[in-house]
Tab-separated table of C-alpha atoms in Angstrom:
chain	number	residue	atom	x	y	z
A	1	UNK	CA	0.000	0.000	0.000
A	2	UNK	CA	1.184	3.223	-0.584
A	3	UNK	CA	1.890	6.017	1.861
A	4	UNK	CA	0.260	8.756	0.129
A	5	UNK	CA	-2.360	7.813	-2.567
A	6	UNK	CA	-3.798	10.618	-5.214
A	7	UNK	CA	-5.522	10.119	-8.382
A	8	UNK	CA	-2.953	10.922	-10.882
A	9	UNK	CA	-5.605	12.712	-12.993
A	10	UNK	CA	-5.229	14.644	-15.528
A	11	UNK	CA	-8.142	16.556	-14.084
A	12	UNK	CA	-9.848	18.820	-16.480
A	13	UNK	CA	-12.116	21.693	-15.358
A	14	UNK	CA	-13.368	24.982	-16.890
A	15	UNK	CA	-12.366	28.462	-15.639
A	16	UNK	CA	-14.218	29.575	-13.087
A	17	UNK	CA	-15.391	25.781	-11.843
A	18	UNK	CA	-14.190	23.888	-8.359
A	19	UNK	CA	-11.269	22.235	-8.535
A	20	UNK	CA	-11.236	19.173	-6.023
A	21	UNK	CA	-8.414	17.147	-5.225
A	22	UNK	CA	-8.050	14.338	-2.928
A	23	UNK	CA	-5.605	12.267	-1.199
A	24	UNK	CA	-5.372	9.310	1.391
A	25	UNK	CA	-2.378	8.621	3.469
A	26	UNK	CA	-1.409	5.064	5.411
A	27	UNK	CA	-0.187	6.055	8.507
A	28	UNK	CA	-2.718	6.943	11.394
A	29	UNK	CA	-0.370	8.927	13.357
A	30	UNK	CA	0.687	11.511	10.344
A	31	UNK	CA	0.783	14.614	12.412
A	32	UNK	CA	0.600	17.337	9.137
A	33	UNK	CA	-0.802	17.881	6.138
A	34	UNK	CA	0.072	19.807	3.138
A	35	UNK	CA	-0.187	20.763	-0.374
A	36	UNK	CA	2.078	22.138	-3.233
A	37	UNK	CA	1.764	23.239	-6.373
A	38	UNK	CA	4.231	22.336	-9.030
A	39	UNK	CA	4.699	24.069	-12.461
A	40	UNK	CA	6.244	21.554	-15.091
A	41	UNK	CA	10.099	22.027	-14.439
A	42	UNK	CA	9.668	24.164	-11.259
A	43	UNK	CA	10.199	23.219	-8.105
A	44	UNK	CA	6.930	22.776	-5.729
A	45	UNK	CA	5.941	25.497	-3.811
A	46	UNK	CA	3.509	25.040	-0.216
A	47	UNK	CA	0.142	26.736	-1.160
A	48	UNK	CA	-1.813	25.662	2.027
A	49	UNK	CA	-0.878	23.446	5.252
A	50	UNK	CA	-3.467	21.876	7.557
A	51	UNK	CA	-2.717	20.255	11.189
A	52	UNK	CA	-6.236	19.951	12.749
A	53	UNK	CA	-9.441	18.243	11.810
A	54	UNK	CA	-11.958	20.454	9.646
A	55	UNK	CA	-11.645	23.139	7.483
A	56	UNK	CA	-8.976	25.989	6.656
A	57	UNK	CA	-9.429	28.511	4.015
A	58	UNK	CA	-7.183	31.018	2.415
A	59	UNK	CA	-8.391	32.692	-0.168
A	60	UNK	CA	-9.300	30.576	-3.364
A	61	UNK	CA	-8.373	27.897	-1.547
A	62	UNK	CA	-10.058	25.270	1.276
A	63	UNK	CA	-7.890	22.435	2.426
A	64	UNK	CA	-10.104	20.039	4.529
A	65	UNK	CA	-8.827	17.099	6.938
A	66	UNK	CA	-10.642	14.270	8.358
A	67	UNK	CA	-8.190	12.074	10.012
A	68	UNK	CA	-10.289	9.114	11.210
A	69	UNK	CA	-10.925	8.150	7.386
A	70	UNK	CA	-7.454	9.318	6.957
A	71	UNK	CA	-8.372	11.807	3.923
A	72	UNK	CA	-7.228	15.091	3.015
A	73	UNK	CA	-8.315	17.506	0.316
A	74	UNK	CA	-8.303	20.561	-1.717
A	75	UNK	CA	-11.101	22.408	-3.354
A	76	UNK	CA	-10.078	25.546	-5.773
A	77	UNK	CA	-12.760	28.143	-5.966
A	78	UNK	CA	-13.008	30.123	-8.801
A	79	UNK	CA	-10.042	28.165	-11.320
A	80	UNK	CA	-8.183	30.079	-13.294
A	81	UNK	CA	-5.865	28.752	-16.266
A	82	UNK	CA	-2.798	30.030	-14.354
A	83	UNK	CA	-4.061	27.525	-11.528
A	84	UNK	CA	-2.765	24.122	-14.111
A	85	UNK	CA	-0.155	22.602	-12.921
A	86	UNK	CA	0.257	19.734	-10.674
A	87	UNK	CA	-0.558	19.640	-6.841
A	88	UNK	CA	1.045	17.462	-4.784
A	89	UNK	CA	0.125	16.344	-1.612
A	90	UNK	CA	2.596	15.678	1.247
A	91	UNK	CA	2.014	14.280	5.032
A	92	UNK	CA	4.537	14.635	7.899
A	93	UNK	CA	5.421	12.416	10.712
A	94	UNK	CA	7.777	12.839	12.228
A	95	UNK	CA	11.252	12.681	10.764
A	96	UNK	CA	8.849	11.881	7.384
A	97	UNK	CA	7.996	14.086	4.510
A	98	UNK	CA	6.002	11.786	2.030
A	99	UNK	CA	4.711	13.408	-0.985
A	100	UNK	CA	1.990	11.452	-3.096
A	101	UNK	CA	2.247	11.118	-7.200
A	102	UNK	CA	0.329	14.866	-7.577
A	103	UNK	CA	-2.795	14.991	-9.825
A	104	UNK	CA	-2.127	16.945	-12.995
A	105	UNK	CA	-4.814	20.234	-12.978
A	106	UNK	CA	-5.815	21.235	-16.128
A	107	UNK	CA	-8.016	24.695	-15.909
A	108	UNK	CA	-9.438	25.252	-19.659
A	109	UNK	CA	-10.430	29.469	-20.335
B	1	UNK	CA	17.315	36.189	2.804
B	2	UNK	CA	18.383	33.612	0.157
B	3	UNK	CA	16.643	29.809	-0.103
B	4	UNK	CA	17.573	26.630	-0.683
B	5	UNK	CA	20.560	26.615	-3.170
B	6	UNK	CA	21.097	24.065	-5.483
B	7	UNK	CA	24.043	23.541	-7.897
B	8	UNK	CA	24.542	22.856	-11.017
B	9	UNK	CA	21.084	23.360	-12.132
B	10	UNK	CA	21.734	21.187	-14.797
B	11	UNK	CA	24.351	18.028	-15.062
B	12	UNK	CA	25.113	15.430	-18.113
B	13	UNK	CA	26.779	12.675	-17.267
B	14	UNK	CA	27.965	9.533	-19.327
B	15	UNK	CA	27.541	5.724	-18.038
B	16	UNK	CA	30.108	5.238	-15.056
B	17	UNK	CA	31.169	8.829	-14.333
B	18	UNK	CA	29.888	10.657	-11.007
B	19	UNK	CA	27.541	12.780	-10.075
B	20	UNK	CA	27.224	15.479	-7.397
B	21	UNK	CA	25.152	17.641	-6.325
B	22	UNK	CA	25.113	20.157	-3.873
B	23	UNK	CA	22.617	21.738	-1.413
B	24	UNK	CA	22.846	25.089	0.740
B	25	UNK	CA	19.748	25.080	2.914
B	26	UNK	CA	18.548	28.109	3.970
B	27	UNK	CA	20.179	30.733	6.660
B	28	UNK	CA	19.009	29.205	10.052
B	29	UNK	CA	18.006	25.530	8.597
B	30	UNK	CA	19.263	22.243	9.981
B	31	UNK	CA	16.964	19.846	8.411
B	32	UNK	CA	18.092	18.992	4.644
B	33	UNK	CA	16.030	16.544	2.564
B	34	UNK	CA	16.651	14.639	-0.814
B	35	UNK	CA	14.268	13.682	-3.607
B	36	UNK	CA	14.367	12.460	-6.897
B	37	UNK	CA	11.715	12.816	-9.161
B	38	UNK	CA	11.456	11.261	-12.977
B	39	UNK	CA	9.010	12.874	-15.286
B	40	UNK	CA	5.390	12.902	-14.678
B	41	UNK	CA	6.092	11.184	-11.306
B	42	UNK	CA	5.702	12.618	-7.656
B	43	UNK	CA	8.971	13.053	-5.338
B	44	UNK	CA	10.162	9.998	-4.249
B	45	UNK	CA	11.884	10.569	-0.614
B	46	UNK	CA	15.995	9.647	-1.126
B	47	UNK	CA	17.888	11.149	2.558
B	48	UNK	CA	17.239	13.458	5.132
B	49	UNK	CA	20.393	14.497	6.791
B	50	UNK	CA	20.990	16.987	10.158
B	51	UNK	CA	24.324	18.654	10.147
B	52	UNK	CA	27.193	15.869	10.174
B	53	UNK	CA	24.355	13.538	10.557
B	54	UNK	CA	22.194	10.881	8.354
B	55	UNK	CA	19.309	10.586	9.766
B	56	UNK	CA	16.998	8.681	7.498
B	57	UNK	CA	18.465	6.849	4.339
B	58	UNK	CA	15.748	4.302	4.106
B	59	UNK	CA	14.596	5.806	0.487
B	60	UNK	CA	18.251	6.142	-0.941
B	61	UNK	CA	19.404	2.656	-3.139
B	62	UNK	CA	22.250	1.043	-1.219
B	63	UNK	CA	24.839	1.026	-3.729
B	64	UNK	CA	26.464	4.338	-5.610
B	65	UNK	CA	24.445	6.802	-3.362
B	66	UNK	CA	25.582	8.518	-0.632
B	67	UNK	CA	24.917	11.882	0.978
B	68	UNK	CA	26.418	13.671	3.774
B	69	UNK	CA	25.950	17.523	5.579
B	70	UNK	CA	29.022	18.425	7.243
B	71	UNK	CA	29.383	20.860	9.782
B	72	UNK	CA	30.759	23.752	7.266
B	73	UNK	CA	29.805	23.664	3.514
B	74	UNK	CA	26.845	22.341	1.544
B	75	UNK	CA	24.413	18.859	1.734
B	76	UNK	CA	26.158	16.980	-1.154
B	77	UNK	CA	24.411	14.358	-2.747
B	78	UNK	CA	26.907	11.693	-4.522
B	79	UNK	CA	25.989	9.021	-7.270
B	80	UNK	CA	29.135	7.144	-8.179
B	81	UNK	CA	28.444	5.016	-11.673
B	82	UNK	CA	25.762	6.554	-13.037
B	83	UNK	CA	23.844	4.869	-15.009
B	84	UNK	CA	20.515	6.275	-17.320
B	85	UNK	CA	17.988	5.084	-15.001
B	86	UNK	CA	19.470	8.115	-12.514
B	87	UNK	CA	18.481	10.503	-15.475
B	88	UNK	CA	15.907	12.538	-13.369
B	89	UNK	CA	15.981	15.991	-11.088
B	90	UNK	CA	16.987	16.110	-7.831
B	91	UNK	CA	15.376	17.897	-5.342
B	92	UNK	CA	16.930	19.011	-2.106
B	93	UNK	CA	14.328	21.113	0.718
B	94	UNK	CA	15.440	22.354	4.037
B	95	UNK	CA	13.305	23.263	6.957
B	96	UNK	CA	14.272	24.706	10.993
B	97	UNK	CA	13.142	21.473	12.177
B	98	UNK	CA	11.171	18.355	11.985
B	99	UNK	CA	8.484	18.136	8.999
B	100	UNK	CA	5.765	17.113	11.829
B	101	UNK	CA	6.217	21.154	12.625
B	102	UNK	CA	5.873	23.195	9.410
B	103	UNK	CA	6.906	23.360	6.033
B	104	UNK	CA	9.914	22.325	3.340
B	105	UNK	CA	11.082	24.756	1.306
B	106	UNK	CA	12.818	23.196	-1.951
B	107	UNK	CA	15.634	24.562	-4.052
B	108	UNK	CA	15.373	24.283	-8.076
B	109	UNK	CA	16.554	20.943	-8.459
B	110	UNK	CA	19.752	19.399	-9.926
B	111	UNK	CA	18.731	17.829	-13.020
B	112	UNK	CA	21.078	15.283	-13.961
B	113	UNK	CA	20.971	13.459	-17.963
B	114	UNK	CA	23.181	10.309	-18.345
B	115	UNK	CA	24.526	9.631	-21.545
């Protein structure tokens, strides 16, 4: 099984839609949660961190945690074509950084 | 207030020479991580090393790879051999402590081409 499971996509959506994005991790006693972006031959970049069950906003973007079904997610409000890229989803434990595959966005104008 | 530093951006190699690559964290980080990535994967977790220390090397292949963080001078990441499987970029990210705490923040990446 492994650690940190996303759908590889690609994801398609129009400009202006919801982007959702979704990830499940292995290990019960992760500790944080993040997400990065990642334009194609850039390095990632954090765009929103979560440590606590429920909801956290900034801006455009919601990250949401539930921790007993061991999911963690990212909704987009409002896409925009400069939103494509691919977002890759990362858990800490520890010593641990584990970063999932990333699901490939595609935001069409 | 520079960030992670990574050098050379871009390396060719041919079949059996070395590789390295080197890593300046940021100004006040400890923590130094390693990742390869090959295209249209996700980062695949290599090293994460504390000044003159390995801490983790369980994602780093046993044989040609080492890395080390000495106490003056940059993270270097060695591949002795290479072969064209290693073709890919290599990321290095440093935080002020453990990843349980906050965020990495990566350098450019090293990407490396065997011949």
């Amino acid at each position: 099984q492994k650690e940190v499971e996303q759908n590889s996509g690609p994801l398609s959506v129009p400009e202006g839609a919801i982007a959702s994005l979704n990830c499940t991790y292995s290990d019960r006693g992760s500790q944080s949660f993040f997400w990065y972006r990642q334009y194609s031959g850039k390095s990632p970049e954090l765009i929103m961190s979560i440590y606590s069950n429920g909801d956290k906003e900034d801006g455009r973007f919601t990250a949401q945690l539930n921790k007993a079904s061991q999911y963690v997610s990212l909704l987009i409000r409002d896409s925009q074509p400069s939103d494509s890229a691919t977002y890759l989803c990362a858990v800490g434990l520890n010593n641990d950084m584990r970063f999932g595959a990333g699901t490939r966005l595609t935001v069409k104008p | 207030n520079a960030g992670v530093m990574q050098n050379p951006r871009h390396l060719v190699r041919r079949r059996g020479q070395e590789a390295r690559l080197r890593c300046s964290p940021m100004k006040g980080h400890s923590h130094v991580y390693w990742y390869r990535q090959l295209p249209e994967e996700g980062l695949k977790f290599m090293v994460y090393l504390q000044k003159e220390n390995i801490i983790d090397e369980s994602g780093m292949p046993k044989e040609r790879f080492s890395a080390e963080f000495p106490k003056e001078g940059p993270s270097i990441l060695r591949i002795q051999q290479v072969v064209r499987g290693d073709s890919a970029a290599y990321f290095c990210a440093s935080s002020p402590g453990l990843p349980s705490t906050g965020e990495l923040f990566f350098g450019e990446g090293s990407r490396l081409t065997v011949l």
